[in-house]
């Protein structure tokens, strides 16, 4: 089955700097890769996703890149702000199948 | 769009009682909903997959007689924790797959329900 690893587990950056979180997956059949942001005491919120037919996707300060050959995908946050502080989860799945989540990255943006 | 609600957001119950948690997709139809459990500082653990009109599929190690799931309509799934015990205390989160989504894979999560069993 699918296995998703996520690094780093914790990340601290200064406000205004960039943050990068990387995930690797094991199942080459996976074709959908969402990223979720979870604030304390709340449910995960979908912030960006990418499908296997695309190498990169950007939405304002957030971007995701996908390397199918290496089976890894990354979340890039530029110009970080304190409100970006949260736990970020990546996931991988094959169409119609269940998500497999990474263990999460706790991002702290220091003012 | 793509809003999922959960009710209640927080519940405290006594050991031995049952608790029902509702999950609703507010602006889309969801033939499939998922129930997750999350322990502090950990990732989401899938408990079961709920399909409208059919029996839920439980993950290995999850007791189906303890965690009853009903998905009676395209917008509502319920999770009932029967005979709750303190070890059932956790954060329960549902998600709904948007059947009409572009790729058919998008999942949207509810805000979660914190269950405390005393």
PDB file of C-alpha atoms in Angstrom:
ATOM      1  CA  UNK A   1       0.000   0.000   0.000  1.00  0.00           C
ATOM      2  CA  UNK A   2       0.836   3.659  -0.136  1.00  0.00           C
ATOM      3  CA  UNK A   3       3.253   5.153   2.383  1.00  0.00           C
ATOM      4  CA  UNK A   4       3.792   8.881   2.736  1.00  0.00           C
ATOM      5  CA  UNK A   5       6.716  10.448   4.529  1.00  0.00           C
ATOM      6  CA  UNK A   6       6.934  14.136   5.367  1.00  0.00           C
ATOM      7  CA  UNK A   7       9.871  16.333   6.358  1.00  0.00           C
ATOM      8  CA  UNK A   8      10.647  18.253   8.414  1.00  0.00           C
ATOM      9  CA  UNK A   9       8.429  17.454  11.376  1.00  0.00           C
ATOM     10  CA  UNK A  10       8.894  20.972  12.727  1.00  0.00           C
ATOM     11  CA  UNK A  11       9.947  24.133  10.934  1.00  0.00           C
ATOM     12  CA  UNK A  12      10.563  27.615  12.265  1.00  0.00           C
ATOM     13  CA  UNK A  13      11.054  30.557   9.948  1.00  0.00           C
ATOM     14  CA  UNK A  14      11.216  34.307  10.325  1.00  0.00           C
ATOM     15  CA  UNK A  15       8.288  36.305   9.090  1.00  0.00           C
ATOM     16  CA  UNK A  16       8.789  37.137   5.441  1.00  0.00           C
ATOM     17  CA  UNK A  17      11.025  34.155   4.747  1.00  0.00           C
ATOM     18  CA  UNK A  18      10.012  31.132   2.679  1.00  0.00           C
ATOM     19  CA  UNK A  19       9.057  27.715   4.008  1.00  0.00           C
ATOM     20  CA  UNK A  20       9.360  24.420   2.169  1.00  0.00           C
ATOM     21  CA  UNK A  21       7.851  21.106   3.249  1.00  0.00           C
ATOM     22  CA  UNK A  22       8.599  17.935   1.333  1.00  0.00           C
ATOM     23  CA  UNK A  23       6.678  14.687   1.052  1.00  0.00           C
ATOM     24  CA  UNK A  24       7.609  11.413  -0.580  1.00  0.00           C
ATOM     25  CA  UNK A  25       5.229   8.654  -1.567  1.00  0.00           C
ATOM     26  CA  UNK A  26       5.731   5.023  -2.470  1.00  0.00           C
ATOM     27  CA  UNK A  27       2.876   4.064  -4.807  1.00  0.00           C
ATOM     28  CA  UNK A  28       3.558   5.147  -8.376  1.00  0.00           C
ATOM     29  CA  UNK A  29      -0.175   4.776  -9.097  1.00  0.00           C
ATOM     30  CA  UNK A  30      -1.003   7.735  -6.835  1.00  0.00           C
ATOM     31  CA  UNK A  31      -2.174  10.652  -8.914  1.00  0.00           C
ATOM     32  CA  UNK A  32      -3.658  13.212  -6.555  1.00  0.00           C
ATOM     33  CA  UNK A  33      -1.669  15.119  -3.935  1.00  0.00           C
ATOM     34  CA  UNK A  34      -3.448  17.607  -1.658  1.00  0.00           C
ATOM     35  CA  UNK A  35      -2.020  19.756   1.093  1.00  0.00           C
ATOM     36  CA  UNK A  36      -3.986  20.603   4.215  1.00  0.00           C
ATOM     37  CA  UNK A  37      -3.458  23.248   6.882  1.00  0.00           C
ATOM     38  CA  UNK A  38      -4.717  22.484  10.362  1.00  0.00           C
ATOM     39  CA  UNK A  39      -4.922  25.101  13.061  1.00  0.00           C
ATOM     40  CA  UNK A  40      -5.167  24.128  16.699  1.00  0.00           C
ATOM     41  CA  UNK A  41      -8.526  22.612  17.569  1.00  0.00           C
ATOM     42  CA  UNK A  42      -9.836  22.806  14.017  1.00  0.00           C
ATOM     43  CA  UNK A  43     -10.307  20.465  11.111  1.00  0.00           C
ATOM     44  CA  UNK A  44      -7.836  20.364   8.217  1.00  0.00           C
ATOM     45  CA  UNK A  45      -8.384  22.901   5.474  1.00  0.00           C
ATOM     46  CA  UNK A  46      -7.467  22.160   1.868  1.00  0.00           C
ATOM     47  CA  UNK A  47      -5.031  24.828   0.741  1.00  0.00           C
ATOM     48  CA  UNK A  48      -3.722  23.514  -2.557  1.00  0.00           C
ATOM     49  CA  UNK A  49      -3.607  20.291  -4.526  1.00  0.00           C
ATOM     50  CA  UNK A  50      -1.908  18.920  -7.598  1.00  0.00           C
ATOM     51  CA  UNK A  51      -2.597  16.077  -9.971  1.00  0.00           C
ATOM     52  CA  UNK A  52      -0.053  13.867 -11.596  1.00  0.00           C
ATOM     53  CA  UNK A  53      -0.451  15.417 -15.030  1.00  0.00           C
ATOM     54  CA  UNK A  54       0.900  18.739 -13.737  1.00  0.00           C
ATOM     55  CA  UNK A  55       4.374  19.550 -12.436  1.00  0.00           C
ATOM     56  CA  UNK A  56       3.643  22.743 -10.576  1.00  0.00           C
ATOM     57  CA  UNK A  57       0.687  24.736  -9.323  1.00  0.00           C
ATOM     58  CA  UNK A  58       0.635  28.124  -7.687  1.00  0.00           C
ATOM     59  CA  UNK A  59      -1.952  30.080  -5.743  1.00  0.00           C
ATOM     60  CA  UNK A  60      -0.730  33.468  -4.533  1.00  0.00           C
ATOM     61  CA  UNK A  61       1.923  32.781  -1.867  1.00  0.00           C
ATOM     62  CA  UNK A  62       1.491  29.021  -1.988  1.00  0.00           C
ATOM     63  CA  UNK A  63       2.883  26.647  -4.586  1.00  0.00           C
ATOM     64  CA  UNK A  64       3.209  22.910  -4.933  1.00  0.00           C
ATOM     65  CA  UNK A  65       5.686  21.045  -7.117  1.00  0.00           C
ATOM     66  CA  UNK A  66       5.515  17.412  -8.103  1.00  0.00           C
ATOM     67  CA  UNK A  67       8.295  15.129  -9.305  1.00  0.00           C
ATOM     68  CA  UNK A  68       6.649  11.896 -10.411  1.00  0.00           C
ATOM     69  CA  UNK A  69       9.910  10.214 -11.286  1.00  0.00           C
ATOM     70  CA  UNK A  70      11.325  10.732  -7.832  1.00  0.00           C
ATOM     71  CA  UNK A  71       7.894  10.345  -6.222  1.00  0.00           C
ATOM     72  CA  UNK A  72       8.035  13.468  -4.158  1.00  0.00           C
ATOM     73  CA  UNK A  73       6.073  16.683  -3.939  1.00  0.00           C
ATOM     74  CA  UNK A  74       6.704  19.857  -2.018  1.00  0.00           C
ATOM     75  CA  UNK A  75       4.769  22.750  -0.548  1.00  0.00           C
ATOM     76  CA  UNK A  76       6.317  26.190  -0.893  1.00  0.00           C
ATOM     77  CA  UNK A  77       5.080  29.165   1.117  1.00  0.00           C
ATOM     78  CA  UNK A  78       6.641  32.516   0.293  1.00  0.00           C
ATOM     79  CA  UNK A  79       6.553  35.717   2.328  1.00  0.00           C
ATOM     80  CA  UNK A  80       5.406  33.833   5.392  1.00  0.00           C
ATOM     81  CA  UNK A  81       3.143  35.532   7.892  1.00  0.00           C
ATOM     82  CA  UNK A  82       2.348  34.663  11.524  1.00  0.00           C
ATOM     83  CA  UNK A  83      -1.067  33.394  10.467  1.00  0.00           C
ATOM     84  CA  UNK A  84       0.682  30.730   8.395  1.00  0.00           C
ATOM     85  CA  UNK A  85       1.673  29.059  11.668  1.00  0.00           C
ATOM     86  CA  UNK A  86      -0.133  25.715  11.787  1.00  0.00           C
ATOM     87  CA  UNK A  87       0.346  22.019  11.146  1.00  0.00           C
ATOM     88  CA  UNK A  88       0.532  21.091   7.487  1.00  0.00           C
ATOM     89  CA  UNK A  89      -0.349  17.634   6.183  1.00  0.00           C
ATOM     90  CA  UNK A  90       0.355  16.231   2.770  1.00  0.00           C
ATOM     91  CA  UNK A  91      -1.561  13.289   1.348  1.00  0.00           C
ATOM     92  CA  UNK A  92      -1.435  11.004  -1.650  1.00  0.00           C
ATOM     93  CA  UNK A  93      -4.076   8.876  -3.279  1.00  0.00           C
ATOM     94  CA  UNK A  94      -5.054   7.105  -6.435  1.00  0.00           C
ATOM     95  CA  UNK A  95      -8.295   8.263  -8.014  1.00  0.00           C
ATOM     96  CA  UNK A  96     -11.240   7.245  -5.890  1.00  0.00           C
ATOM     97  CA  UNK A  97      -9.080   5.628  -3.246  1.00  0.00           C
ATOM     98  CA  UNK A  98      -8.545   6.674   0.338  1.00  0.00           C
ATOM     99  CA  UNK A  99      -6.032   9.318   1.259  1.00  0.00           C
ATOM    100  CA  UNK A 100      -2.786   8.373   2.946  1.00  0.00           C
ATOM    101  CA  UNK A 101      -1.567  11.261   5.050  1.00  0.00           C
ATOM    102  CA  UNK A 102       1.919  12.239   6.007  1.00  0.00           C
ATOM    103  CA  UNK A 103       2.716  12.664   9.717  1.00  0.00           C
ATOM    104  CA  UNK A 104       2.502  16.445   9.529  1.00  0.00           C
ATOM    105  CA  UNK A 105       4.824  19.448   9.816  1.00  0.00           C
ATOM    106  CA  UNK A 106       4.420  22.015  12.539  1.00  0.00           C
ATOM    107  CA  UNK A 107       5.290  25.385  11.033  1.00  0.00           C
ATOM    108  CA  UNK A 108       6.041  28.332  13.282  1.00  0.00           C
ATOM    109  CA  UNK A 109       6.446  31.769  11.749  1.00  0.00           C
ATOM    110  CA  UNK A 110       8.317  34.015  14.123  1.00  0.00           C
ATOM    111  CA  UNK A 111       7.477  37.733  14.066  1.00  0.00           C
TER     112      UNK A 111
ATOM    113  CA  UNK B   1     -18.269  26.382  -1.466  1.00  0.00           C
ATOM    114  CA  UNK B   2     -17.275  22.890  -0.298  1.00  0.00           C
ATOM    115  CA  UNK B   3     -18.275  23.332   3.316  1.00  0.00           C
ATOM    116  CA  UNK B   4     -18.557  20.439   5.721  1.00  0.00           C
ATOM    117  CA  UNK B   5     -20.097  20.884   9.137  1.00  0.00           C
ATOM    118  CA  UNK B   6     -19.918  18.720  12.214  1.00  0.00           C
ATOM    119  CA  UNK B   7     -22.096  18.673  15.264  1.00  0.00           C
ATOM    120  CA  UNK B   8     -21.433  18.869  18.108  1.00  0.00           C
ATOM    121  CA  UNK B   9     -18.063  20.577  18.138  1.00  0.00           C
ATOM    122  CA  UNK B  10     -17.382  19.454  21.699  1.00  0.00           C
ATOM    123  CA  UNK B  11     -19.087  16.862  23.860  1.00  0.00           C
ATOM    124  CA  UNK B  12     -18.451  15.525  27.324  1.00  0.00           C
ATOM    125  CA  UNK B  13     -20.167  12.309  28.286  1.00  0.00           C
ATOM    126  CA  UNK B  14     -20.069   9.781  31.073  1.00  0.00           C
ATOM    127  CA  UNK B  15     -18.473   6.402  30.667  1.00  0.00           C
ATOM    128  CA  UNK B  16     -20.939   3.830  29.337  1.00  0.00           C
ATOM    129  CA  UNK B  17     -23.120   6.262  27.435  1.00  0.00           C
ATOM    130  CA  UNK B  18     -23.356   6.659  23.674  1.00  0.00           C
ATOM    131  CA  UNK B  19     -22.585   9.758  21.640  1.00  0.00           C
ATOM    132  CA  UNK B  20     -23.689  10.596  18.122  1.00  0.00           C
ATOM    133  CA  UNK B  21     -21.685  12.919  15.880  1.00  0.00           C
ATOM    134  CA  UNK B  22     -23.175  14.336  12.703  1.00  0.00           C
ATOM    135  CA  UNK B  23     -21.282  15.254   9.555  1.00  0.00           C
ATOM    136  CA  UNK B  24     -22.984  17.253   6.825  1.00  0.00           C
ATOM    137  CA  UNK B  25     -21.861  18.452   3.427  1.00  0.00           C
ATOM    138  CA  UNK B  26     -23.594  21.804   3.110  1.00  0.00           C
ATOM    139  CA  UNK B  27     -23.217  22.760  -0.526  1.00  0.00           C
ATOM    140  CA  UNK B  28     -22.337  19.583  -2.382  1.00  0.00           C
ATOM    141  CA  UNK B  29     -23.320  15.958  -2.544  1.00  0.00           C
ATOM    142  CA  UNK B  30     -21.041  13.382  -1.049  1.00  0.00           C
ATOM    143  CA  UNK B  31     -21.561   9.742  -1.893  1.00  0.00           C
ATOM    144  CA  UNK B  32     -18.523   8.991   0.222  1.00  0.00           C
ATOM    145  CA  UNK B  33     -17.644  10.358   3.623  1.00  0.00           C
ATOM    146  CA  UNK B  34     -14.761   9.446   5.859  1.00  0.00           C
ATOM    147  CA  UNK B  35     -14.320   9.363   9.607  1.00  0.00           C
ATOM    148  CA  UNK B  36     -10.941  10.052  11.125  1.00  0.00           C
ATOM    149  CA  UNK B  37      -9.602  10.064  14.622  1.00  0.00           C
ATOM    150  CA  UNK B  38      -6.744  12.295  15.666  1.00  0.00           C
ATOM    151  CA  UNK B  39      -4.680  12.106  18.819  1.00  0.00           C
ATOM    152  CA  UNK B  40      -2.752  15.144  20.055  1.00  0.00           C
ATOM    153  CA  UNK B  41       0.182  16.076  17.839  1.00  0.00           C
ATOM    154  CA  UNK B  42      -0.460  13.166  15.506  1.00  0.00           C
ATOM    155  CA  UNK B  43      -1.694  12.718  11.994  1.00  0.00           C
ATOM    156  CA  UNK B  44      -5.188  11.708  10.994  1.00  0.00           C
ATOM    157  CA  UNK B  45      -6.065   8.054  11.375  1.00  0.00           C
ATOM    158  CA  UNK B  46      -8.770   6.786   9.054  1.00  0.00           C
ATOM    159  CA  UNK B  47     -11.392   4.851  10.957  1.00  0.00           C
ATOM    160  CA  UNK B  48     -13.937   4.060   8.281  1.00  0.00           C
ATOM    161  CA  UNK B  49     -15.272   4.946   4.877  1.00  0.00           C
ATOM    162  CA  UNK B  50     -18.961   5.642   4.668  1.00  0.00           C
ATOM    163  CA  UNK B  51     -20.854   5.193   1.408  1.00  0.00           C
ATOM    164  CA  UNK B  52     -24.361   6.483   0.980  1.00  0.00           C
ATOM    165  CA  UNK B  53     -26.896   3.712   1.144  1.00  0.00           C
ATOM    166  CA  UNK B  54     -24.477   0.944   2.008  1.00  0.00           C
ATOM    167  CA  UNK B  55     -22.511  -0.389   4.942  1.00  0.00           C
ATOM    168  CA  UNK B  56     -19.399   1.406   6.035  1.00  0.00           C
ATOM    169  CA  UNK B  57     -15.977  -0.069   5.454  1.00  0.00           C
ATOM    170  CA  UNK B  58     -13.887  -0.115   8.610  1.00  0.00           C
ATOM    171  CA  UNK B  59     -10.127   0.013   8.816  1.00  0.00           C
ATOM    172  CA  UNK B  60      -8.272  -2.785  10.495  1.00  0.00           C
ATOM    173  CA  UNK B  61      -8.450  -2.582  14.247  1.00  0.00           C
ATOM    174  CA  UNK B  62     -11.551  -0.385  14.369  1.00  0.00           C
ATOM    175  CA  UNK B  63     -14.500  -2.038  16.095  1.00  0.00           C
ATOM    176  CA  UNK B  64     -17.556  -1.677  13.903  1.00  0.00           C
ATOM    177  CA  UNK B  65     -19.913  -2.492  16.769  1.00  0.00           C
ATOM    178  CA  UNK B  66     -18.424   0.283  18.844  1.00  0.00           C
ATOM    179  CA  UNK B  67     -18.243   2.937  16.159  1.00  0.00           C
ATOM    180  CA  UNK B  68     -21.551   2.778  14.314  1.00  0.00           C
ATOM    181  CA  UNK B  69     -21.667   4.668  11.048  1.00  0.00           C
ATOM    182  CA  UNK B  70     -24.762   5.552   9.093  1.00  0.00           C
ATOM    183  CA  UNK B  71     -24.780   7.383   5.759  1.00  0.00           C
ATOM    184  CA  UNK B  72     -28.460   7.759   5.038  1.00  0.00           C
ATOM    185  CA  UNK B  73     -28.320  10.606   2.541  1.00  0.00           C
ATOM    186  CA  UNK B  74     -25.918  12.296   0.150  1.00  0.00           C
ATOM    187  CA  UNK B  75     -25.281  15.057   2.663  1.00  0.00           C
ATOM    188  CA  UNK B  76     -25.324  13.364   6.053  1.00  0.00           C
ATOM    189  CA  UNK B  77     -23.235  10.735   7.791  1.00  0.00           C
ATOM    190  CA  UNK B  78     -23.317   9.968  11.485  1.00  0.00           C
ATOM    191  CA  UNK B  79     -20.817   8.322  13.795  1.00  0.00           C
ATOM    192  CA  UNK B  80     -22.124   6.871  17.058  1.00  0.00           C
ATOM    193  CA  UNK B  81     -19.623   5.942  19.720  1.00  0.00           C
ATOM    194  CA  UNK B  82     -21.393   3.285  21.747  1.00  0.00           C
ATOM    195  CA  UNK B  83     -20.671   2.551  25.397  1.00  0.00           C
ATOM    196  CA  UNK B  84     -17.969   5.182  25.424  1.00  0.00           C
ATOM    197  CA  UNK B  85     -14.954   4.795  27.671  1.00  0.00           C
ATOM    198  CA  UNK B  86     -12.222   7.273  28.593  1.00  0.00           C
ATOM    199  CA  UNK B  87      -9.886   5.756  25.996  1.00  0.00           C
ATOM    200  CA  UNK B  88     -12.383   6.841  23.329  1.00  0.00           C
ATOM    201  CA  UNK B  89     -11.664  10.460  24.195  1.00  0.00           C
ATOM    202  CA  UNK B  90     -10.221  12.010  21.073  1.00  0.00           C
ATOM    203  CA  UNK B  91     -10.724  14.481  18.252  1.00  0.00           C
ATOM    204  CA  UNK B  92     -13.028  13.007  15.617  1.00  0.00           C
ATOM    205  CA  UNK B  93     -13.013  14.554  12.171  1.00  0.00           C
ATOM    206  CA  UNK B  94     -15.158  13.736   9.176  1.00  0.00           C
ATOM    207  CA  UNK B  95     -14.494  14.520   5.565  1.00  0.00           C
ATOM    208  CA  UNK B  96     -16.630  14.372   2.475  1.00  0.00           C
ATOM    209  CA  UNK B  97     -15.598  13.578  -1.057  1.00  0.00           C
ATOM    210  CA  UNK B  98     -17.105  15.926  -3.596  1.00  0.00           C
ATOM    211  CA  UNK B  99     -18.832  13.589  -6.031  1.00  0.00           C
ATOM    212  CA  UNK B 100     -19.140  16.371  -8.552  1.00  0.00           C
ATOM    213  CA  UNK B 101     -15.589  17.607  -8.210  1.00  0.00           C
ATOM    214  CA  UNK B 102     -13.354  17.968 -11.222  1.00  0.00           C
ATOM    215  CA  UNK B 103     -11.174  15.027 -10.334  1.00  0.00           C
ATOM    216  CA  UNK B 104     -13.497  13.166  -8.037  1.00  0.00           C
ATOM    217  CA  UNK B 105     -10.819  12.958  -5.370  1.00  0.00           C
ATOM    218  CA  UNK B 106     -11.186  16.197  -3.429  1.00  0.00           C
ATOM    219  CA  UNK B 107     -11.963  15.727   0.241  1.00  0.00           C
ATOM    220  CA  UNK B 108     -13.203  18.516   2.459  1.00  0.00           C
ATOM    221  CA  UNK B 109     -12.966  18.242   6.196  1.00  0.00           C
ATOM    222  CA  UNK B 110     -15.335  19.225   8.930  1.00  0.00           C
ATOM    223  CA  UNK B 111     -14.185  21.290  11.905  1.00  0.00           C
ATOM    224  CA  UNK B 112     -13.907  18.242  14.152  1.00  0.00           C
ATOM    225  CA  UNK B 113     -15.617  17.065  17.316  1.00  0.00           C
ATOM    226  CA  UNK B 114     -13.737  16.822  20.558  1.00  0.00           C
ATOM    227  CA  UNK B 115     -15.070  13.954  22.636  1.00  0.00           C
ATOM    228  CA  UNK B 116     -14.216  13.719  26.312  1.00  0.00           C
ATOM    229  CA  UNK B 117     -15.412  10.672  28.216  1.00  0.00           C
ATOM    230  CA  UNK B 118     -15.324  10.977  31.986  1.00  0.00           C
TER     231      UNK B 118
END
